[in-house]
Amino acid sequence: MMQKRELFGSLVSTFKRGGQESKIILRPPYFENEDSFIVSCAECDGACSDVCEEGIITIQEDKTPILDFDKSGCTYCDECAKACEFGVLMLENKKDINAKITIDMLKCLSWDKTMCFSCKDVCLENAIDFLGLFRPEIDIEKCTSCGFCIGVCPTEAVKVKKWQ
């Protein structure tokens, strides 16, 4: 049986822009220095990607890992850091993902008075609050930028922006 979010996703998928926006480079949340990816990952075979339970770590052409929230999010399971042989990802550097999650009110079904709780249903930290039934907002104090809410949004209203 098809769930509500799958139905919304199938109905709205034809309206998605499909990659016209530039991709934001987000790294796994276990690094100290961004430059270490360029220096050390060139020698690696992508072990961090191989062990990612959610399958969100992809290896770019330059052999550096990035997070792709299209299908899932980060559980902060530590497996990528444990698998890193070159010291780029280390458990002692664990932090929230360097991103800010936002909701575009003009694209959001709930803000358009359609009951949709897709983003709230998957939020591990309960960081998405609804003011009434139709006004979702992200509590930045609770949000870890895990990304689970991004891929489930049927209208791509949930966006990720890199912190400066």
GROMACS .gro file of N, CA and C in nm:
model
  492
    1MET      N    1   0.084  -0.118   0.000
    1MET     CA    2   0.000   0.000   0.000
    1MET      C    3   0.089   0.125   0.000
    2MET      N    4   0.056   0.221  -0.082
    2MET     CA    5   0.132   0.343  -0.094
    2MET      C    6   0.103   0.436   0.023
    3GLN      N    7   0.210   0.488   0.086
    3GLN     CA    8   0.193   0.582   0.195
    3GLN      C    9   0.172   0.723   0.140
    4LYS      N   10   0.122   0.810   0.227
    4LYS     CA   11   0.090   0.947   0.187
    4LYS      C   12   0.209   1.017   0.123
    5ARG      N   13   0.327   1.007   0.184
    5ARG     CA   14   0.443   1.080   0.131
    5ARG      C   15   0.485   1.025  -0.005
    6GLU      N   16   0.467   0.892  -0.028
    6GLU     CA   17   0.499   0.835  -0.157
    6GLU      C   18   0.401   0.884  -0.264
    7LEU      N   19   0.274   0.897  -0.227
    7LEU     CA   20   0.175   0.949  -0.321
    7LEU      C   21   0.208   1.093  -0.358
    8PHE      N   22   0.234   1.179  -0.258
    8PHE     CA   23   0.271   1.317  -0.287
    8PHE      C   24   0.395   1.322  -0.375
    9GLY      N   25   0.494   1.239  -0.342
    9GLY     CA   26   0.618   1.237  -0.418
    9GLY      C   27   0.596   1.199  -0.564
   10SER      N   28   0.511   1.100  -0.587
   10SER     CA   29   0.487   1.058  -0.725
   10SER      C   30   0.408   1.162  -0.802
   11LEU      N   31   0.316   1.230  -0.736
   11LEU     CA   32   0.236   1.332  -0.803
   11LEU      C   33   0.317   1.457  -0.836
   12VAL      N   34   0.411   1.491  -0.749
   12VAL     CA   35   0.483   1.615  -0.765
   12VAL      C   36   0.617   1.597  -0.837
   13SER      N   37   0.663   1.475  -0.852
   13SER     CA   38   0.796   1.451  -0.907
   13SER      C   39   0.817   1.515  -1.044
   14THR      N   40   0.713   1.527  -1.122
   14THR     CA   41   0.728   1.587  -1.254
   14THR      C   42   0.754   1.737  -1.247
   15PHE      N   43   0.727   1.797  -1.133
   15PHE     CA   44   0.749   1.941  -1.119
   15PHE      C   45   0.885   1.975  -1.060
   16LYS      N   46   0.959   1.876  -1.017
   16LYS     CA   47   1.090   1.902  -0.958
   16LYS      C   48   1.185   1.951  -1.066
   17ARG      N   49   1.277   2.033  -1.025
   17ARG     CA   50   1.368   2.095  -1.120
   17ARG      C   51   1.481   2.003  -1.163
   18GLY      N   52   1.504   1.897  -1.092
   18GLY     CA   53   1.601   1.796  -1.134
   18GLY      C   54   1.742   1.845  -1.155
   19GLY      N   55   1.804   1.903  -1.052
   19GLY     CA   56   1.946   1.932  -1.058
   19GLY      C   57   1.983   2.065  -1.120
   20GLN      N   58   1.890   2.155  -1.142
   20GLN     CA   59   1.925   2.284  -1.199
   20GLN      C   60   1.999   2.371  -1.099
   21GLU      N   61   1.978   2.345  -0.969
   21GLU     CA   62   2.048   2.421  -0.868
   21GLU      C   63   2.188   2.364  -0.850
   22SER      N   64   2.283   2.449  -0.813
   22SER     CA   65   2.417   2.399  -0.791
   22SER      C   66   2.420   2.318  -0.662
   23LYS      N   67   2.497   2.213  -0.664
   23LYS     CA   68   2.506   2.120  -0.552
   23LYS      C   69   2.595   2.180  -0.443
   24ILE      N   70   2.547   2.178  -0.321
   24ILE     CA   71   2.624   2.226  -0.208
   24ILE      C   72   2.713   2.111  -0.160
   25ILE      N   73   2.839   2.140  -0.137
   25ILE     CA   74   2.931   2.037  -0.090
   25ILE      C   75   2.927   2.031   0.062
   26LEU      N   76   2.869   1.922   0.112
   26LEU     CA   77   2.866   1.896   0.255
   26LEU      C   78   2.950   1.772   0.282
   27ARG      N   79   3.032   1.780   0.383
   27ARG     CA   80   3.122   1.671   0.417
   27ARG      C   81   3.067   1.591   0.535
   28PRO      N   82   3.110   1.466   0.550
   28PRO     CA   83   3.073   1.389   0.670
   28PRO      C   84   3.116   1.465   0.795
   29PRO      N   85   3.042   1.455   0.903
   29PRO     CA   86   3.063   1.543   1.019
   29PRO      C   87   3.175   1.502   1.115
   30TYR      N   88   3.287   1.458   1.063
   30TYR     CA   89   3.396   1.410   1.149
   30TYR      C   90   3.532   1.468   1.110
   31PHE      N   91   3.535   1.581   1.043
   31PHE     CA   92   3.663   1.635   0.997
   31PHE      C   93   3.698   1.762   1.073
   32GLU      N   94   3.828   1.792   1.073
   32GLU     CA   95   3.875   1.914   1.139
   32GLU      C   96   3.905   2.022   1.037
   33ASN      N   97   3.962   1.983   0.923
   33ASN     CA   98   4.009   2.079   0.826
   33ASN      C   99   3.963   2.037   0.686
   34GLU      N  100   3.894   2.123   0.618
   34GLU     CA  101   3.844   2.096   0.482
   34GLU      C  102   3.957   2.060   0.386
   35ASP      N  103   4.072   2.121   0.401
   35ASP     CA  104   4.185   2.095   0.313
   35ASP      C  105   4.234   1.951   0.321
   36SER      N  106   4.213   1.886   0.434
   36SER     CA  107   4.260   1.749   0.449
   36SER      C  108   4.191   1.653   0.351
   37PHE      N  109   4.072   1.686   0.305
   37PHE     CA  110   4.004   1.602   0.206
   37PHE      C  111   4.083   1.600   0.075
   38ILE      N  112   4.125   1.716   0.030
   38ILE     CA  113   4.197   1.728  -0.096
   38ILE      C  114   4.332   1.657  -0.086
   39VAL      N  115   4.400   1.674   0.025
   39VAL     CA  116   4.533   1.618   0.041
   39VAL      C  117   4.530   1.466   0.058
   40SER      N  118   4.444   1.415   0.145
   40SER     CA  119   4.451   1.274   0.185
   40SER      C  120   4.356   1.180   0.111
   41CYS      N  121   4.243   1.227   0.067
   41CYS     CA  122   4.144   1.137   0.007
   41CYS      C  123   4.186   1.084  -0.130
   42ALA      N  124   4.279   1.149  -0.194
   42ALA     CA  125   4.324   1.105  -0.326
   42ALA      C  126   4.383   0.964  -0.322
   43GLU      N  127   4.435   0.924  -0.208
   43GLU     CA  128   4.497   0.792  -0.193
   43GLU      C  129   4.396   0.685  -0.149
   44CYS      N  130   4.276   0.724  -0.115
   44CYS     CA  131   4.178   0.632  -0.056
   44CYS      C  132   4.090   0.566  -0.162
   45ASP      N  133   4.033   0.453  -0.124
   45ASP     CA  134   3.944   0.381  -0.215
   45ASP      C  135   3.796   0.404  -0.182
   46GLY      N  136   3.766   0.504  -0.099
   46GLY     CA  137   3.627   0.536  -0.066
   46GLY      C  138   3.569   0.451   0.045
   47ALA      N  139   3.649   0.413   0.142
   47ALA     CA  140   3.602   0.328   0.252
   47ALA      C  141   3.486   0.391   0.329
   48CYS      N  142   3.487   0.522   0.345
   48CYS     CA  143   3.379   0.588   0.419
   48CYS      C  144   3.245   0.569   0.349
   49SER      N  145   3.246   0.572   0.217
   49SER     CA  146   3.124   0.552   0.140
   49SER      C  147   3.076   0.407   0.149
   50ASP      N  148   3.169   0.315   0.148
   50ASP     CA  149   3.134   0.173   0.154
   50ASP      C  150   3.064   0.135   0.283
   51VAL      N  151   3.099   0.199   0.395
   51VAL     CA  152   3.043   0.159   0.524
   51VAL      C  153   2.923   0.244   0.566
   52CYS      N  154   2.888   0.345   0.489
   52CYS     CA  155   2.776   0.433   0.527
   52CYS      C  156   2.645   0.355   0.528
   53GLU      N  157   2.585   0.344   0.645
   53GLU     CA  158   2.461   0.267   0.663
   53GLU      C  159   2.346   0.323   0.581
   54GLU      N  160   2.342   0.452   0.563
   54GLU     CA  161   2.233   0.516   0.490
   54GLU      C  162   2.263   0.536   0.342
   55GLY      N  163   2.386   0.510   0.300
   55GLY     CA  164   2.423   0.525   0.160
   55GLY      C  165   2.425   0.669   0.111
   56ILE      N  166   2.454   0.763   0.202
   56ILE     CA  167   2.451   0.905   0.162
   56ILE      C  168   2.588   0.963   0.133
   57ILE      N  169   2.694   0.888   0.159
   57ILE     CA  170   2.829   0.936   0.127
   57ILE      C  171   2.863   0.891  -0.013
   58THR      N  172   2.887   0.987  -0.100
   58THR     CA  173   2.928   0.957  -0.236
   58THR      C  174   3.067   1.014  -0.258
   59ILE      N  175   3.141   0.949  -0.345
   59ILE     CA  176   3.277   0.993  -0.375
   59ILE      C  177   3.275   1.069  -0.507
   60GLN      N  178   3.327   1.191  -0.500
   60GLN     CA  179   3.333   1.276  -0.620
   60GLN      C  180   3.449   1.235  -0.709
   61GLU      N  181   3.458   1.298  -0.824
   61GLU     CA  182   3.567   1.270  -0.917
   61GLU      C  183   3.704   1.296  -0.856
   62ASP      N  184   3.712   1.395  -0.766
   62ASP     CA  185   3.842   1.424  -0.702
   62ASP      C  186   3.870   1.331  -0.585
   63LYS      N  187   3.787   1.228  -0.570
   63LYS     CA  188   3.799   1.122  -0.468
   63LYS      C  189   3.765   1.170  -0.326
   64THR      N  190   3.703   1.286  -0.313
   64THR     CA  191   3.662   1.333  -0.181
   64THR      C  192   3.516   1.298  -0.155
   65PRO      N  193   3.482   1.271  -0.029
   65PRO     CA  194   3.344   1.234   0.004
   65PRO      C  195   3.254   1.355   0.024
   66ILE      N  196   3.130   1.342  -0.022
   66ILE     CA  197   3.028   1.442   0.006
   66ILE      C  198   2.902   1.370   0.052
   67LEU      N  199   2.815   1.444   0.117
   67LEU     CA  200   2.687   1.390   0.163
   67LEU      C  201   2.579   1.422   0.060
   68ASP      N  202   2.496   1.324   0.031
   68ASP     CA  203   2.386   1.341  -0.063
   68ASP      C  204   2.257   1.303   0.010
   69PHE      N  205   2.176   1.402   0.043
   69PHE     CA  206   2.055   1.381   0.121
   69PHE      C  207   1.932   1.349   0.037
   70ASP      N  208   1.948   1.319  -0.090
   70ASP     CA  209   1.833   1.293  -0.176
   70ASP      C  210   1.748   1.176  -0.131
   71LYS      N  211   1.809   1.072  -0.076
   71LYS     CA  212   1.734   0.953  -0.037
   71LYS      C  213   1.729   0.926   0.113
   72SER      N  214   1.818   0.986   0.188
   72SER     CA  215   1.824   0.958   0.331
   72SER      C  216   1.902   1.067   0.402
   73GLY      N  217   1.938   1.042   0.528
   73GLY     CA  218   2.012   1.138   0.607
   73GLY      C  219   2.119   1.070   0.690
   74CYS      N  220   2.190   1.148   0.766
   74CYS     CA  221   2.301   1.099   0.848
   74CYS      C  222   2.252   1.065   0.988
   75THR      N  223   2.285   0.944   1.033
   75THR     CA  224   2.248   0.902   1.168
   75THR      C  225   2.360   0.930   1.268
   76TYR      N  226   2.472   0.984   1.221
   76TYR     CA  227   2.589   1.009   1.306
   76TYR      C  228   2.634   0.879   1.372
   77CYS      N  229   2.639   0.773   1.293
   77CYS     CA  230   2.670   0.639   1.344
   77CYS      C  231   2.819   0.617   1.369
   78ASP      N  232   2.904   0.703   1.322
   78ASP     CA  233   3.050   0.698   1.340
   78ASP      C  234   3.122   0.602   1.246
   79GLU      N  235   3.052   0.526   1.166
   79GLU     CA  236   3.116   0.422   1.084
   79GLU      C  237   3.213   0.481   0.981
   80CYS      N  238   3.180   0.595   0.923
   80CYS     CA  239   3.270   0.654   0.824
   80CYS      C  240   3.402   0.697   0.888
   81ALA      N  241   3.394   0.751   1.009
   81ALA     CA  242   3.516   0.792   1.080
   81ALA      C  243   3.600   0.671   1.118
   82LYS      N  244   3.535   0.564   1.159
   82LYS     CA  245   3.609   0.442   1.195
   82LYS      C  246   3.678   0.380   1.074
   83ALA      N  247   3.618   0.395   0.957
   83ALA     CA  248   3.673   0.334   0.835
   83ALA      C  249   3.783   0.418   0.770
   84CYS      N  250   3.794   0.544   0.808
   84CYS     CA  251   3.891   0.634   0.744
   84CYS      C  252   4.033   0.599   0.788
   85GLU      N  253   4.113   0.553   0.694
   85GLU     CA  254   4.250   0.511   0.722
   85GLU      C  255   4.350   0.626   0.717
   86PHE      N  256   4.308   0.741   0.667
   86PHE     CA  257   4.402   0.850   0.645
   86PHE      C  258   4.386   0.966   0.744
   87GLY      N  259   4.302   0.949   0.845
   87GLY     CA  260   4.287   1.050   0.950
   87GLY      C  261   4.211   1.174   0.910
   88VAL      N  262   4.141   1.168   0.799
   88VAL     CA  263   4.060   1.284   0.757
   88VAL      C  264   3.934   1.291   0.844
   89LEU      N  265   3.868   1.177   0.858
   89LEU     CA  266   3.749   1.166   0.942
   89LEU      C  267   3.790   1.096   1.072
   90MET      N  268   3.768   1.165   1.185
   90MET     CA  269   3.807   1.108   1.314
   90MET      C  270   3.696   1.131   1.416
   91LEU      N  271   3.674   1.032   1.501
   91LEU     CA  272   3.567   1.039   1.601
   91LEU      C  273   3.579   1.162   1.689
   92GLU      N  274   3.699   1.202   1.726
   92GLU     CA  275   3.716   1.318   1.814
   92GLU      C  276   3.676   1.450   1.749
   93ASN      N  277   3.656   1.450   1.618
   93ASN     CA  278   3.613   1.572   1.547
   93ASN      C  279   3.463   1.574   1.518
   94LYS      N  280   3.389   1.482   1.577
   94LYS     CA  281   3.244   1.471   1.551
   94LYS      C  282   3.172   1.600   1.588
   95LYS      N  283   3.087   1.646   1.496
   95LYS     CA  284   3.009   1.768   1.516
   95LYS      C  285   2.885   1.760   1.428
   96ASP      N  286   2.794   1.853   1.446
   96ASP     CA  287   2.678   1.859   1.357
   96ASP      C  288   2.726   1.895   1.216
   97ILE      N  289   2.651   1.852   1.118
   97ILE     CA  290   2.684   1.882   0.979
   97ILE      C  291   2.677   2.033   0.959
   98ASN      N  292   2.774   2.085   0.886
   98ASN     CA  293   2.790   2.229   0.867
   98ASN      C  294   2.688   2.283   0.766
   99ALA      N  295   2.561   2.279   0.806
   99ALA     CA  296   2.455   2.322   0.715
   99ALA      C  297   2.337   2.377   0.794
  100LYS      N  298   2.255   2.452   0.727
  100LYS     CA  299   2.132   2.503   0.785
  100LYS      C  300   2.017   2.451   0.699
  101ILE      N  301   1.918   2.391   0.762
  101ILE     CA  302   1.802   2.339   0.692
  101ILE      C  303   1.691   2.444   0.700
  102THR      N  304   1.629   2.472   0.587
  102THR     CA  305   1.521   2.570   0.583
  102THR      C  306   1.400   2.513   0.509
  103ILE      N  307   1.285   2.576   0.529
  103ILE     CA  308   1.163   2.537   0.459
  103ILE      C  309   1.117   2.655   0.374
  104ASP      N  310   1.102   2.632   0.246
  104ASP     CA  311   1.053   2.734   0.154
  104ASP      C  312   0.900   2.736   0.163
  105MET      N  313   0.846   2.839   0.224
  105MET     CA  314   0.702   2.848   0.247
  105MET      C  315   0.622   2.845   0.117
  106LEU      N  316   0.678   2.897   0.010
  106LEU     CA  317   0.605   2.902  -0.117
  106LEU      C  318   0.593   2.766  -0.183
  107LYS      N  319   0.683   2.673  -0.152
  107LYS     CA  320   0.678   2.539  -0.209
  107LYS      C  321   0.615   2.436  -0.116
  108CYS      N  322   0.610   2.465   0.012
  108CYS     CA  323   0.566   2.368   0.112
  108CYS      C  324   0.416   2.342   0.103
  109LEU      N  325   0.380   2.215   0.096
  109LEU     CA  326   0.238   2.178   0.090
  109LEU      C  327   0.163   2.224   0.215
  110SER      N  328   0.224   2.209   0.331
  110SER     CA  329   0.157   2.250   0.455
  110SER      C  330   0.130   2.400   0.458
  111TRP      N  331   0.228   2.478   0.415
  111TRP     CA  332   0.207   2.623   0.412
  111TRP      C  333   0.099   2.660   0.310
  112ASP      N  334   0.070   2.568   0.217
  112ASP     CA  335  -0.036   2.590   0.119
  112ASP      C  336  -0.166   2.522   0.161
  113LYS      N  337  -0.176   2.493   0.290
  113LYS     CA  338  -0.297   2.437   0.352
  113LYS      C  339  -0.331   2.294   0.307
  114THR      N  340  -0.228   2.216   0.276
  114THR     CA  341  -0.244   2.074   0.246
  114THR      C  342  -0.175   1.996   0.357
  115MET      N  343  -0.245   1.904   0.420
  115MET     CA  344  -0.184   1.828   0.529
  115MET      C  345  -0.069   1.743   0.479
  116CYS      N  346   0.048   1.773   0.523
  116CYS     CA  347   0.168   1.697   0.489
  116CYS      C  348   0.262   1.708   0.607
  117PHE      N  349   0.303   1.595   0.659
  117PHE     CA  350   0.396   1.594   0.772
  117PHE      C  351   0.521   1.513   0.736
  118SER      N  352   0.552   1.503   0.609
  118SER     CA  353   0.664   1.421   0.563
  118SER      C  354   0.794   1.458   0.633
  119CYS      N  355   0.824   1.586   0.644
  119CYS     CA  356   0.949   1.628   0.707
  119CYS      C  357   0.949   1.600   0.856
  120LYS      N  358   0.838   1.625   0.921
  120LYS     CA  359   0.828   1.603   1.066
  120LYS      C  360   0.835   1.454   1.101
  121ASP      N  361   0.773   1.370   1.020
  121ASP     CA  362   0.769   1.227   1.047
  121ASP      C  363   0.908   1.164   1.054
  122VAL      N  364   1.003   1.212   0.976
  122VAL     CA  365   1.136   1.150   0.972
  122VAL      C  366   1.239   1.220   1.060
  123CYS      N  367   1.202   1.331   1.121
  123CYS     CA  368   1.299   1.409   1.200
  123CYS      C  369   1.337   1.335   1.327
  124LEU      N  370   1.464   1.295   1.336
  124LEU     CA  371   1.514   1.219   1.451
  124LEU      C  372   1.519   1.302   1.580
  125GLU      N  373   1.534   1.432   1.566
  125GLU     CA  374   1.549   1.520   1.683
  125GLU      C  375   1.421   1.594   1.719
  126ASN      N  376   1.313   1.565   1.648
  126ASN     CA  377   1.187   1.635   1.669
  126ASN      C  378   1.208   1.787   1.660
  127ALA      N  379   1.283   1.827   1.559
  127ALA     CA  380   1.320   1.967   1.542
  127ALA      C  381   1.225   2.045   1.452
  128ILE      N  382   1.124   1.979   1.398
  128ILE     CA  383   1.028   2.049   1.312
  128ILE      C  384   0.897   2.062   1.388
  129ASP      N  385   0.864   2.186   1.417
  129ASP     CA  386   0.742   2.217   1.491
  129ASP      C  387   0.638   2.273   1.395
  130PHE      N  388   0.514   2.235   1.416
  130PHE     CA  389   0.404   2.291   1.338
  130PHE      C  390   0.328   2.389   1.425
  131LEU      N  391   0.311   2.509   1.375
  131LEU     CA  392   0.227   2.607   1.441
  131LEU      C  393   0.087   2.588   1.383
  132GLY      N  394   0.003   2.519   1.458
  132GLY     CA  395  -0.124   2.475   1.403
  132GLY      C  396  -0.097   2.354   1.315
  133LEU      N  397  -0.182   2.331   1.219
  133LEU     CA  398  -0.164   2.217   1.129
  133LEU      C  399  -0.082   2.248   1.005
  134PHE      N  400  -0.067   2.376   0.973
  134PHE     CA  401  -0.017   2.410   0.841
  134PHE      C  402   0.105   2.500   0.837
  135ARG      N  403   0.180   2.513   0.944
  135ARG     CA  404   0.293   2.605   0.941
  135ARG      C  405   0.418   2.542   1.004
  136PRO      N  406   0.490   2.458   0.929
  136PRO     CA  407   0.611   2.397   0.985
  136PRO      C  408   0.727   2.496   0.995
  137GLU      N  409   0.799   2.485   1.104
  137GLU     CA  410   0.919   2.566   1.124
  137GLU      C  411   1.027   2.476   1.183
  138ILE      N  412   1.151   2.504   1.152
  138ILE     CA  413   1.263   2.426   1.202
  138ILE      C  414   1.320   2.495   1.325
  139ASP      N  415   1.328   2.421   1.434
  139ASP     CA  416   1.388   2.470   1.558
  139ASP      C  417   1.539   2.452   1.545
  140ILE      N  418   1.611   2.560   1.521
  140ILE     CA  419   1.755   2.550   1.496
  140ILE      C  420   1.834   2.505   1.619
  141GLU      N  421   1.774   2.517   1.736
  141GLU     CA  422   1.840   2.467   1.857
  141GLU      C  423   1.842   2.315   1.862
  142LYS      N  424   1.743   2.250   1.801
  142LYS     CA  425   1.732   2.104   1.801
  142LYS      C  426   1.789   2.041   1.674
  143CYS      N  427   1.786   2.112   1.564
  143CYS     CA  428   1.824   2.057   1.434
  143CYS      C  429   1.973   2.026   1.428
  144THR      N  430   2.007   1.904   1.387
  144THR     CA  431   2.146   1.862   1.370
  144THR      C  432   2.188   1.863   1.224
  145SER      N  433   2.101   1.907   1.136
  145SER     CA  434   2.126   1.911   0.991
  145SER      C  435   2.154   1.772   0.935
  146CYS      N  436   2.087   1.672   0.989
  146CYS     CA  437   2.108   1.532   0.947
  146CYS      C  438   2.060   1.508   0.805
  147GLY      N  439   1.962   1.586   0.757
  147GLY     CA  440   1.918   1.577   0.619
  147GLY      C  441   1.805   1.481   0.589
  148PHE      N  442   1.754   1.408   0.688
  148PHE     CA  443   1.646   1.314   0.660
  148PHE      C  444   1.523   1.383   0.602
  149CYS      N  445   1.496   1.506   0.641
  149CYS     CA  446   1.376   1.577   0.596
  149CYS      C  447   1.385   1.622   0.450
  150ILE      N  448   1.503   1.630   0.395
  150ILE     CA  449   1.521   1.685   0.261
  150ILE      C  450   1.467   1.593   0.152
  151GLY      N  451   1.509   1.470   0.151
  151GLY     CA  452   1.471   1.379   0.044
  151GLY      C  453   1.326   1.335   0.047
  152VAL      N  454   1.260   1.346   0.163
  152VAL     CA  455   1.120   1.302   0.172
  152VAL      C  456   1.021   1.410   0.134
  153CYS      N  457   1.065   1.532   0.122
  153CYS     CA  458   0.973   1.641   0.088
  153CYS      C  459   0.927   1.626  -0.057
  154PRO      N  460   0.797   1.609  -0.079
  154PRO     CA  461   0.748   1.586  -0.215
  154PRO      C  462   0.758   1.706  -0.308
  155THR      N  463   0.777   1.826  -0.254
  155THR     CA  464   0.784   1.945  -0.338
  155THR      C  465   0.920   2.014  -0.334
  156GLU      N  466   1.018   1.949  -0.271
  156GLU     CA  467   1.153   2.005  -0.255
  156GLU      C  468   1.149   2.140  -0.182
  157ALA      N  469   1.059   2.152  -0.086
  157ALA     CA  470   1.050   2.275  -0.008
  157ALA      C  471   1.155   2.281   0.102
  158VAL      N  472   1.206   2.166   0.143
  158VAL     CA  473   1.308   2.164   0.247
  158VAL      C  474   1.443   2.174   0.177
  159LYS      N  475   1.518   2.275   0.216
  159LYS     CA  476   1.645   2.307   0.150
  159LYS      C  477   1.760   2.302   0.249
  160VAL      N  478   1.877   2.282   0.197
  160VAL     CA  479   1.997   2.285   0.278
  160VAL      C  480   2.086   2.398   0.228
  161LYS      N  481   2.139   2.474   0.323
  161LYS     CA  482   2.233   2.581   0.292
  161LYS      C  483   2.357   2.559   0.377
  162LYS      N  484   2.471   2.578   0.320
  162LYS     CA  485   2.596   2.560   0.395
  162LYS      C  486   2.619   2.680   0.486
  163TRP      N  487   2.657   2.650   0.611
  163TRP     CA  488   2.694   2.757   0.705
  163TRP      C  489   2.822   2.820   0.653
  164GLN      N  490   2.838   2.946   0.672
  164GLN     CA  491   2.959   3.015   0.627
  164GLN      C  492   3.070   3.000   0.726
   0.00000   0.00000   0.00000
